[in-house]
């Protein structure tokens, strides 16, 4: 778990640098996809899912 968490952090930093740089190339997209796969298999996946579900519920309850 320690190894995959550090890989997640490394990929997150790389994705942030790529996005801040302005140009998203194919290699950058591959890093972002790998970040998604590692996040999905980490222990943070349930927290991220619960946060996104709560946000979606709040947004769907808003009325224009």
PDB file of N, CA, C and O in Angstrom:
ATOM      1  N   UNK A   1       0.813  -1.186   0.000  1.00  0.00           N
ATOM      2  CA  UNK A   1       0.000   0.000   0.000  1.00  0.00           C
ATOM      3  C   UNK A   1       0.862   1.258   0.000  1.00  0.00           C
ATOM      4  O   UNK A   1       0.510   2.241  -0.614  1.00  0.00           O
ATOM      5  N   UNK A   2       1.987   1.230   0.683  1.00  0.00           N
ATOM      6  CA  UNK A   2       2.860   2.391   0.736  1.00  0.00           C
ATOM      7  C   UNK A   2       3.405   2.704  -0.648  1.00  0.00           C
ATOM      8  O   UNK A   2       3.481   3.850  -1.056  1.00  0.00           O
ATOM      9  N   UNK A   3       3.729   1.653  -1.403  1.00  0.00           N
ATOM     10  CA  UNK A   3       4.269   1.868  -2.744  1.00  0.00           C
ATOM     11  C   UNK A   3       3.205   2.464  -3.653  1.00  0.00           C
ATOM     12  O   UNK A   3       3.462   3.435  -4.352  1.00  0.00           O
ATOM     13  N   UNK A   4       1.989   1.936  -3.639  1.00  0.00           N
ATOM     14  CA  UNK A   4       0.969   2.466  -4.537  1.00  0.00           C
ATOM     15  C   UNK A   4       0.536   3.869  -4.123  1.00  0.00           C
ATOM     16  O   UNK A   4       0.213   4.683  -4.980  1.00  0.00           O
ATOM     17  N   UNK A   5       0.586   4.193  -2.831  1.00  0.00           N
ATOM     18  CA  UNK A   5       0.243   5.544  -2.408  1.00  0.00           C
ATOM     19  C   UNK A   5       1.294   6.533  -2.877  1.00  0.00           C
ATOM     20  O   UNK A   5       0.971   7.624  -3.343  1.00  0.00           O
ATOM     21  N   UNK A   6       2.566   6.151  -2.818  1.00  0.00           N
ATOM     22  CA  UNK A   6       3.596   7.055  -3.315  1.00  0.00           C
ATOM     23  C   UNK A   6       3.547   7.179  -4.834  1.00  0.00           C
ATOM     24  O   UNK A   6       3.855   8.241  -5.368  1.00  0.00           O
ATOM     25  N   UNK A   7       3.118   6.144  -5.522  1.00  0.00           N
ATOM     26  CA  UNK A   7       2.938   6.237  -6.974  1.00  0.00           C
ATOM     27  C   UNK A   7       1.783   7.195  -7.277  1.00  0.00           C
ATOM     28  O   UNK A   7       1.872   8.001  -8.203  1.00  0.00           O
ATOM     29  N   UNK A   8       0.723   7.127  -6.488  1.00  0.00           N
ATOM     30  CA  UNK A   8      -0.409   8.033  -6.673  1.00  0.00           C
ATOM     31  C   UNK A   8       0.039   9.479  -6.476  1.00  0.00           C
ATOM     32  O   UNK A   8      -0.297  10.357  -7.270  1.00  0.00           O
ATOM     33  N   UNK A   9       0.815   9.734  -5.438  1.00  0.00           N
ATOM     34  CA  UNK A   9       1.293  11.089  -5.179  1.00  0.00           C
ATOM     35  C   UNK A   9       2.206  11.555  -6.319  1.00  0.00           C
ATOM     36  O   UNK A   9       2.088  12.689  -6.792  1.00  0.00           O
ATOM     37  N   UNK A  10       3.088  10.683  -6.776  1.00  0.00           N
ATOM     38  CA  UNK A  10       3.979  11.034  -7.879  1.00  0.00           C
ATOM     39  C   UNK A  10       3.184  11.361  -9.145  1.00  0.00           C
ATOM     40  O   UNK A  10       3.437  12.371  -9.809  1.00  0.00           O
ATOM     41  N   UNK A  11       2.211  10.524  -9.479  1.00  0.00           N
ATOM     42  CA  UNK A  11       1.405  10.764 -10.671  1.00  0.00           C
ATOM     43  C   UNK A  11       0.548  12.020 -10.520  1.00  0.00           C
ATOM     44  O   UNK A  11       0.333  12.755 -11.497  1.00  0.00           O
ATOM     45  N   UNK A  12       0.077  12.299  -9.314  1.00  0.00           N
ATOM     46  CA  UNK A  12      -0.690  13.515  -9.077  1.00  0.00           C
ATOM     47  C   UNK A  12       0.165  14.758  -9.299  1.00  0.00           C
ATOM     48  O   UNK A  12      -0.266  15.719  -9.937  1.00  0.00           O
ATOM     49  N   UNK A  13       1.396  14.724  -8.810  1.00  0.00           N
ATOM     50  CA  UNK A  13       2.315  15.845  -9.019  1.00  0.00           C
ATOM     51  C   UNK A  13       2.618  16.016 -10.505  1.00  0.00           C
ATOM     52  O   UNK A  13       2.604  17.133 -11.033  1.00  0.00           O
ATOM     53  N   UNK A  14       2.872  14.917 -11.199  1.00  0.00           N
ATOM     54  CA  UNK A  14       3.145  15.002 -12.630  1.00  0.00           C
ATOM     55  C   UNK A  14       1.942  15.547 -13.411  1.00  0.00           C
ATOM     56  O   UNK A  14       2.109  16.384 -14.305  1.00  0.00           O
ATOM     57  N   UNK A  15       0.743  15.086 -13.075  1.00  0.00           N
ATOM     58  CA  UNK A  15      -0.455  15.581 -13.762  1.00  0.00           C
ATOM     59  C   UNK A  15      -0.638  17.073 -13.502  1.00  0.00           C
ATOM     60  O   UNK A  15      -1.003  17.824 -14.417  1.00  0.00           O
ATOM     61  N   UNK A  16      -0.376  17.526 -12.280  1.00  0.00           N
ATOM     62  CA  UNK A  16      -0.500  18.942 -11.957  1.00  0.00           C
ATOM     63  C   UNK A  16       0.500  19.776 -12.771  1.00  0.00           C
ATOM     64  O   UNK A  16       0.154  20.817 -13.307  1.00  0.00           O
ATOM     65  N   UNK A  17       1.724  19.294 -12.870  1.00  0.00           N
ATOM     66  CA  UNK A  17       2.740  20.003 -13.646  1.00  0.00           C
ATOM     67  C   UNK A  17       2.341  20.058 -15.120  1.00  0.00           C
ATOM     68  O   UNK A  17       2.467  21.102 -15.766  1.00  0.00           O
ATOM     69  N   UNK A  18       1.844  18.956 -15.653  1.00  0.00           N
ATOM     70  CA  UNK A  18       1.440  18.924 -17.048  1.00  0.00           C
ATOM     71  C   UNK A  18       0.279  19.881 -17.314  1.00  0.00           C
ATOM     72  O   UNK A  18       0.249  20.568 -18.333  1.00  0.00           O
ATOM     73  N   UNK A  19      -0.683  19.919 -16.413  1.00  0.00           N
ATOM     74  CA  UNK A  19      -1.820  20.802 -16.607  1.00  0.00           C
ATOM     75  C   UNK A  19      -1.422  22.264 -16.466  1.00  0.00           C
ATOM     76  O   UNK A  19      -1.939  23.126 -17.175  1.00  0.00           O
ATOM     77  N   UNK A  20      -0.517  22.557 -15.552  1.00  0.00           N
ATOM     78  CA  UNK A  20      -0.051  23.942 -15.377  1.00  0.00           C
ATOM     79  C   UNK A  20       0.796  24.385 -16.565  1.00  0.00           C
ATOM     80  O   UNK A  20       0.836  25.564 -16.875  1.00  0.00           O
ATOM     81  N   UNK A  21       1.467  23.452 -17.206  1.00  0.00           N
ATOM     82  CA  UNK A  21       2.300  23.773 -18.360  1.00  0.00           C
ATOM     83  C   UNK A  21       1.499  24.210 -19.572  1.00  0.00           C
ATOM     84  O   UNK A  21       2.009  24.865 -20.453  1.00  0.00           O
ATOM     85  N   UNK A  22       0.245  23.828 -19.629  1.00  0.00           N
ATOM     86  CA  UNK A  22      -0.620  24.291 -20.706  1.00  0.00           C
ATOM     87  C   UNK A  22      -0.819  23.311 -21.845  1.00  0.00           C
ATOM     88  O   UNK A  22      -1.860  23.300 -22.467  1.00  0.00           O
ATOM     89  N   UNK A  23       0.151  22.497 -22.154  1.00  0.00           N
ATOM     90  CA  UNK A  23      -0.003  21.571 -23.272  1.00  0.00           C
ATOM     91  C   UNK A  23      -0.127  20.148 -22.764  1.00  0.00           C
ATOM     92  O   UNK A  23       0.747  19.642 -22.094  1.00  0.00           O
ATOM     93  N   UNK A  24      -1.237  19.512 -23.087  1.00  0.00           N
ATOM     94  CA  UNK A  24      -1.447  18.134 -22.655  1.00  0.00           C
ATOM     95  C   UNK A  24      -1.161  17.222 -23.843  1.00  0.00           C
ATOM     96  O   UNK A  24      -1.954  17.124 -24.770  1.00  0.00           O
ATOM     97  N   UNK A  25      -0.008  16.579 -23.821  1.00  0.00           N
ATOM     98  CA  UNK A  25       0.401  15.687 -24.908  1.00  0.00           C
ATOM     99  C   UNK A  25      -0.055  14.267 -24.599  1.00  0.00           C
ATOM    100  O   UNK A  25      -0.624  13.997 -23.548  1.00  0.00           O
ATOM    101  N   UNK A  26       0.212  13.337 -25.524  1.00  0.00           N
ATOM    102  CA  UNK A  26      -0.206  11.950 -25.332  1.00  0.00           C
ATOM    103  C   UNK A  26       0.470  11.336 -24.112  1.00  0.00           C
ATOM    104  O   UNK A  26      -0.153  10.588 -23.365  1.00  0.00           O
ATOM    105  N   UNK A  27       1.727  11.672 -23.879  1.00  0.00           N
ATOM    106  CA  UNK A  27       2.406  11.137 -22.691  1.00  0.00           C
ATOM    107  C   UNK A  27       1.773  11.675 -21.419  1.00  0.00           C
ATOM    108  O   UNK A  27       1.651  10.964 -20.422  1.00  0.00           O
ATOM    109  N   UNK A  28       1.315  12.920 -21.465  1.00  0.00           N
ATOM    110  CA  UNK A  28       0.645  13.502 -20.304  1.00  0.00           C
ATOM    111  C   UNK A  28      -0.697  12.817 -20.061  1.00  0.00           C
ATOM    112  O   UNK A  28      -1.074  12.565 -18.910  1.00  0.00           O
ATOM    113  N   UNK A  29      -1.401  12.539 -21.131  1.00  0.00           N
ATOM    114  CA  UNK A  29      -2.685  11.860 -21.001  1.00  0.00           C
ATOM    115  C   UNK A  29      -2.509  10.464 -20.413  1.00  0.00           C
ATOM    116  O   UNK A  29      -3.323  10.015 -19.604  1.00  0.00           O
ATOM    117  N   UNK A  30      -1.446   9.779 -20.793  1.00  0.00           N
ATOM    118  CA  UNK A  30      -1.179   8.442 -20.246  1.00  0.00           C
ATOM    119  C   UNK A  30      -0.917   8.529 -18.750  1.00  0.00           C
ATOM    120  O   UNK A  30      -1.412   7.708 -17.972  1.00  0.00           O
ATOM    121  N   UNK A  31      -0.163   9.535 -18.324  1.00  0.00           N
ATOM    122  CA  UNK A  31       0.094   9.725 -16.885  1.00  0.00           C
ATOM    123  C   UNK A  31      -1.215   9.985 -16.152  1.00  0.00           C
ATOM    124  O   UNK A  31      -1.447   9.437 -15.068  1.00  0.00           O
ATOM    125  N   UNK A  32      -2.103  10.790 -16.733  1.00  0.00           N
ATOM    126  CA  UNK A  32      -3.392  11.072 -16.098  1.00  0.00           C
ATOM    127  C   UNK A  32      -4.254   9.816 -16.001  1.00  0.00           C
ATOM    128  O   UNK A  32      -4.931   9.598 -14.994  1.00  0.00           O
ATOM    129  N   UNK A  33      -4.235   8.988 -17.036  1.00  0.00           N
ATOM    130  CA  UNK A  33      -4.988   7.733 -17.002  1.00  0.00           C
ATOM    131  C   UNK A  33      -4.425   6.802 -15.925  1.00  0.00           C
ATOM    132  O   UNK A  33      -5.173   6.184 -15.153  1.00  0.00           O
ATOM    133  N   UNK A  34      -3.105   6.704 -15.850  1.00  0.00           N
ATOM    134  CA  UNK A  34      -2.486   5.877 -14.808  1.00  0.00           C
ATOM    135  C   UNK A  34      -2.830   6.390 -13.413  1.00  0.00           C
ATOM    136  O   UNK A  34      -3.073   5.604 -12.493  1.00  0.00           O
ATOM    137  N   UNK A  35      -2.858   7.706 -13.251  1.00  0.00           N
ATOM    138  CA  UNK A  35      -3.260   8.284 -11.974  1.00  0.00           C
ATOM    139  C   UNK A  35      -4.671   7.845 -11.615  1.00  0.00           C
ATOM    140  O   UNK A  35      -4.942   7.469 -10.475  1.00  0.00           O
ATOM    141  N   UNK A  36      -5.570   7.861 -12.579  1.00  0.00           N
ATOM    142  CA  UNK A  36      -6.943   7.421 -12.328  1.00  0.00           C
ATOM    143  C   UNK A  36      -7.021   5.965 -11.905  1.00  0.00           C
ATOM    144  O   UNK A  36      -7.747   5.621 -10.972  1.00  0.00           O
ATOM    145  N   UNK A  37      -6.256   5.104 -12.567  1.00  0.00           N
ATOM    146  CA  UNK A  37      -6.270   3.694 -12.205  1.00  0.00           C
ATOM    147  C   UNK A  37      -5.688   3.461 -10.812  1.00  0.00           C
ATOM    148  O   UNK A  37      -6.213   2.674 -10.031  1.00  0.00           O
ATOM    149  N   UNK A  38      -4.601   4.151 -10.480  1.00  0.00           N
ATOM    150  CA  UNK A  38      -4.014   3.992  -9.159  1.00  0.00           C
ATOM    151  C   UNK A  38      -4.920   4.571  -8.076  1.00  0.00           C
ATOM    152  O   UNK A  38      -5.017   4.014  -6.983  1.00  0.00           O
ATOM    153  N   UNK A  39      -5.587   5.675  -8.349  1.00  0.00           N
ATOM    154  CA  UNK A  39      -6.523   6.226  -7.375  1.00  0.00           C
ATOM    155  C   UNK A  39      -7.701   5.288  -7.150  1.00  0.00           C
ATOM    156  O   UNK A  39      -8.186   5.150  -6.031  1.00  0.00           O
ATOM    157  N   UNK A  40      -8.163   4.648  -8.203  1.00  0.00           N
ATOM    158  CA  UNK A  40      -9.301   3.740  -8.087  1.00  0.00           C
ATOM    159  C   UNK A  40      -8.967   2.520  -7.235  1.00  0.00           C
ATOM    160  O   UNK A  40      -9.844   1.964  -6.572  1.00  0.00           O
ATOM    161  N   UNK A  41      -7.711   2.114  -7.223  1.00  0.00           N
ATOM    162  CA  UNK A  41      -7.347   0.924  -6.447  1.00  0.00           C
ATOM    163  C   UNK A  41      -6.757   1.279  -5.084  1.00  0.00           C
ATOM    164  O   UNK A  41      -6.379   0.385  -4.346  1.00  0.00           O
ATOM    165  N   UNK A  42      -6.704   2.558  -4.753  1.00  0.00           N
ATOM    166  CA  UNK A  42      -6.131   2.948  -3.464  1.00  0.00           C
ATOM    167  C   UNK A  42      -7.215   3.019  -2.393  1.00  0.00           C
ATOM    168  O   UNK A  42      -8.409   2.889  -2.675  1.00  0.00           O
ATOM    169  N   UNK A  43      -6.798   3.257  -1.173  1.00  0.00           N
ATOM    170  CA  UNK A  43      -7.750   3.372  -0.077  1.00  0.00           C
ATOM    171  C   UNK A  43      -8.500   4.695  -0.128  1.00  0.00           C
ATOM    172  O   UNK A  43      -9.508   4.858   0.561  1.00  0.00           O
ATOM    173  N   UNK A  44      -8.036   5.630  -0.919  1.00  0.00           N
ATOM    174  CA  UNK A  44      -8.707   6.925  -1.049  1.00  0.00           C
ATOM    175  C   UNK A  44      -9.916   6.854  -1.981  1.00  0.00           C
ATOM    176  O   UNK A  44     -10.679   7.815  -2.071  1.00  0.00           O
ATOM    177  N   UNK A  45     -10.105   5.744  -2.661  1.00  0.00           N
ATOM    178  CA  UNK A  45     -11.177   5.628  -3.653  1.00  0.00           C
ATOM    179  C   UNK A  45     -12.558   5.827  -3.029  1.00  0.00           C
ATOM    180  O   UNK A  45     -13.402   6.523  -3.598  1.00  0.00           O
ATOM    181  N   UNK A  46     -12.806   5.246  -1.863  1.00  0.00           N
ATOM    182  CA  UNK A  46     -14.122   5.390  -1.230  1.00  0.00           C
ATOM    183  C   UNK A  46     -14.359   6.834  -0.788  1.00  0.00           C
ATOM    184  O   UNK A  46     -15.464   7.346  -0.920  1.00  0.00           O
ATOM    185  N   UNK A  47     -13.318   7.487  -0.294  1.00  0.00           N
ATOM    186  CA  UNK A  47     -13.453   8.881   0.129  1.00  0.00           C
ATOM    187  C   UNK A  47     -13.750   9.779  -1.070  1.00  0.00           C
ATOM    188  O   UNK A  47     -14.612  10.660  -1.003  1.00  0.00           O
ATOM    189  N   UNK A  48     -13.037   9.557  -2.167  1.00  0.00           N
ATOM    190  CA  UNK A  48     -13.268  10.343  -3.382  1.00  0.00           C
ATOM    191  C   UNK A  48     -14.676  10.092  -3.908  1.00  0.00           C
ATOM    192  O   UNK A  48     -15.396  11.027  -4.276  1.00  0.00           O
ATOM    193  N   UNK A  49     -15.098   8.845  -3.912  1.00  0.00           N
ATOM    194  CA  UNK A  49     -16.439   8.501  -4.400  1.00  0.00           C
ATOM    195  C   UNK A  49     -17.513   9.148  -3.533  1.00  0.00           C
ATOM    196  O   UNK A  49     -18.482   9.721  -4.053  1.00  0.00           O
ATOM    197  N   UNK A  50     -17.349   9.069  -2.215  1.00  0.00           N
ATOM    198  CA  UNK A  50     -18.332   9.670  -1.318  1.00  0.00           C
ATOM    199  C   UNK A  50     -18.383  11.192  -1.480  1.00  0.00           C
ATOM    200  O   UNK A  50     -19.463  11.795  -1.460  1.00  0.00           O
ATOM    201  N   UNK A  51     -17.230  11.814  -1.659  1.00  0.00           N
ATOM    202  CA  UNK A  51     -17.189  13.263  -1.860  1.00  0.00           C
ATOM    203  C   UNK A  51     -17.863  13.684  -3.155  1.00  0.00           C
ATOM    204  O   UNK A  51     -18.603  14.672  -3.195  1.00  0.00           O
ATOM    205  N   UNK A  52     -17.610  12.931  -4.225  1.00  0.00           N
ATOM    206  CA  UNK A  52     -18.246  13.245  -5.507  1.00  0.00           C
ATOM    207  C   UNK A  52     -19.751  13.006  -5.462  1.00  0.00           C
ATOM    208  O   UNK A  52     -20.524  13.766  -6.039  1.00  0.00           O
ATOM    209  N   UNK A  53     -20.173  11.965  -4.757  1.00  0.00           N
ATOM    210  CA  UNK A  53     -21.603  11.691  -4.617  1.00  0.00           C
ATOM    211  C   UNK A  53     -22.287  12.798  -3.830  1.00  0.00           C
ATOM    212  O   UNK A  53     -23.371  13.263  -4.210  1.00  0.00           O
ATOM    213  N   UNK A  54     -21.670  13.244  -2.746  1.00  0.00           N
ATOM    214  CA  UNK A  54     -22.243  14.334  -1.952  1.00  0.00           C
ATOM    215  C   UNK A  54     -22.322  15.626  -2.758  1.00  0.00           C
ATOM    216  O   UNK A  54     -23.327  16.345  -2.699  1.00  0.00           O
ATOM    217  N   UNK A  55     -21.280  15.909  -3.534  1.00  0.00           N
ATOM    218  CA  UNK A  55     -21.280  17.100  -4.376  1.00  0.00           C
ATOM    219  C   UNK A  55     -22.367  17.019  -5.434  1.00  0.00           C
ATOM    220  O   UNK A  55     -23.079  18.001  -5.691  1.00  0.00           O
ATOM    221  N   UNK A  56     -22.528  15.858  -6.045  1.00  0.00           N
ATOM    222  CA  UNK A  56     -23.567  15.675  -7.063  1.00  0.00           C
ATOM    223  C   UNK A  56     -24.955  15.843  -6.453  1.00  0.00           C
ATOM    224  O   UNK A  56     -25.852  16.426  -7.076  1.00  0.00           O
ATOM    225  N   UNK A  57     -25.145  15.357  -5.232  1.00  0.00           N
ATOM    226  CA  UNK A  57     -26.443  15.514  -4.568  1.00  0.00           C
ATOM    227  C   UNK A  57     -26.744  16.978  -4.276  1.00  0.00           C
ATOM    228  O   UNK A  57     -27.877  17.425  -4.433  1.00  0.00           O
ATOM    229  N   UNK A  58     -25.731  17.728  -3.843  1.00  0.00           N
ATOM    230  CA  UNK A  58     -25.926  19.154  -3.565  1.00  0.00           C
ATOM    231  C   UNK A  58     -26.256  19.900  -4.851  1.00  0.00           C
ATOM    232  O   UNK A  58     -27.173  20.724  -4.892  1.00  0.00           O
ATOM    233  N   UNK A  59     -25.508  19.613  -5.915  1.00  0.00           N
ATOM    234  CA  UNK A  59     -25.739  20.300  -7.189  1.00  0.00           C
ATOM    235  C   UNK A  59     -27.118  19.940  -7.757  1.00  0.00           C
ATOM    236  O   UNK A  59     -27.816  20.802  -8.280  1.00  0.00           O
ATOM    237  N   UNK A  60     -27.520  18.686  -7.628  1.00  0.00           N
ATOM    238  CA  UNK A  60     -28.819  18.297  -8.185  1.00  0.00           C
ATOM    239  C   UNK A  60     -29.984  18.868  -7.381  1.00  0.00           C
ATOM    240  O   UNK A  60     -31.098  19.002  -7.915  1.00  0.00           O
ATOM    241  N   UNK A  61     -29.761  19.233  -6.132  1.00  0.00           N
ATOM    242  CA  UNK A  61     -30.841  19.796  -5.329  1.00  0.00           C
ATOM    243  C   UNK A  61     -31.008  21.295  -5.553  1.00  0.00           C
ATOM    244  O   UNK A  61     -32.004  21.876  -5.137  1.00  0.00           O
ATOM    245  N   UNK A  62     -30.049  21.937  -6.221  1.00  0.00           N
ATOM    246  CA  UNK A  62     -30.159  23.364  -6.516  1.00  0.00           C
ATOM    247  C   UNK A  62     -31.197  23.598  -7.614  1.00  0.00           C
ATOM    248  O   UNK A  62     -31.286  22.839  -8.559  1.00  0.00           O
ATOM    249  N   UNK A  63     -31.937  24.662  -7.456  1.00  0.00           N
ATOM    250  CA  UNK A  63     -32.940  25.002  -8.467  1.00  0.00           C
ATOM    251  C   UNK A  63     -32.623  26.371  -9.034  1.00  0.00           C
ATOM    252  O   UNK A  63     -32.404  27.313  -8.291  1.00  0.00           O
ATOM    253  N   UNK A  64     -32.625  26.477 -10.356  1.00  0.00           N
ATOM    254  CA  UNK A  64     -32.287  27.775 -10.963  1.00  0.00           C
ATOM    255  C   UNK A  64     -33.337  28.837 -10.762  1.00  0.00           C
ATOM    256  O   UNK A  64     -34.423  28.668 -10.436  1.00  0.00           O
TER     257      UNK A  64
END
